[in-house]
Amino acid sequence: MSSATLPAGGDLRPGRPSLAGDSLTLTLRALAQWRRDPGPLLGALAFNVLILLMFAYLFGGALQVPGGGDYREFLLPGMFAMTMLFGISQTTVAVSADAERGVTDRLRSMPVSRLAPLVGRAAADMLFAVVTLAVMLLAGLAVGWRAHGGPGDTLAALGLILLLRFALAWVGIYLGLVTKGPGAVTAVQTLEFPLGFLSSAFVAPSTMPGWLGAVAEWNPLSATVGATRELFGNPGWGGDSWVTAHHPLLAVLWPLALIAVFLPLSLRRYRALGG
């Protein structure tokens, strides 16, 4: 069996399928692939830092925080969430590549838990999300950002950011299972930017036209950004709408809703492959 069909970093042995064991093996496979070819991941980390530096030093001087406050402290929670959003395309590319190389078909023919390839992919992406978040935290500290909340609030904010990434991982898995060809993957990557910019990550929705601001307020990304700004003690954009007053609640409900929709859709699509 080739390395394209047998997971590296572990061995899927014949026998009774085990969700935990099979998921761990497939997570290790993804980590082994990253170790052999770290270029794309290092490029993704560098891209995130570059976007941060552009907004902090090139555009930040022209952007004002409603109610006052330092723009870099306003920016960083938005950047943390944006890097989680950028992970959708990374997940989509990985899942789509496995399908094109025949890895997915091979796994479906083996005595492997049907959910394990999807859980393994999500777990590997969450590990990279932790690394990404750590790099962005260090970059944020370097440009002057600080978390002013207590340790509990800071940990809660980081938890909400990773919860968003876990939900978006299932969006990426589903898109990877339904898209074919590099053109479709490129389309997914292209959509990340308008989804991210149409939120409160970089500017306050109150500065947008009325209808556009309402859309930005309801963006799931805005809920996480607003909640983490509160928890970090960073300046927000104000507002007196119901959405603004319930950012922490929505920062939990939106990811749970995405998981409830895209996890079963991903599993259904995976089971239907080759059918």
Coordinates of C-alpha atoms in Angstrom, one line a residue, residues 6-12 20-36 116-117 119-125 127:
L6 CA -2.1 4.1 4.4
P7 CA -2.1 6.7 7.1
A8 CA 1.3 7.7 8.2
G9 CA 2.1 8.0 11.9
G10 CA -0.1 5.0 12.8
D11 CA -1.6 1.8 11.6
L12 CA -5.3 1.1 10.9
A20 CA -11.2 7.0 19.4
G21 CA -8.3 4.9 18.1
D22 CA -9.0 5.4 14.5
S23 CA -9.4 9.2 14.9
L24 CA -6.1 9.4 16.8
T25 CA -4.3 7.4 14.0
L26 CA -5.7 9.7 11.3
T27 CA -4.8 12.8 13.4
L28 CA -1.3 11.5 13.6
R29 CA -1.3 11.0 9.9
A30 CA -2.1 14.6 9.3
L31 CA 0.6 15.7 11.7
A32 CA 3.1 13.5 9.9
Q33 CA 2.2 15.1 6.6
W34 CA 2.8 18.5 8.1
R35 CA 6.1 17.4 9.4
R36 CA 7.2 16.2 6.0
A116 CA -13.0 8.7 12.4
P117 CA -11.6 10.3 9.2
V119 CA -12.9 13.6 13.5
G120 CA -9.2 13.0 12.8
R121 CA -9.3 15.9 10.3
A122 CA -11.0 18.2 12.8
A123 CA -8.7 17.3 15.6
A124 CA -5.6 17.9 13.5
D125 CA -6.9 21.3 12.4
L127 CA -4.1 21.5 16.9

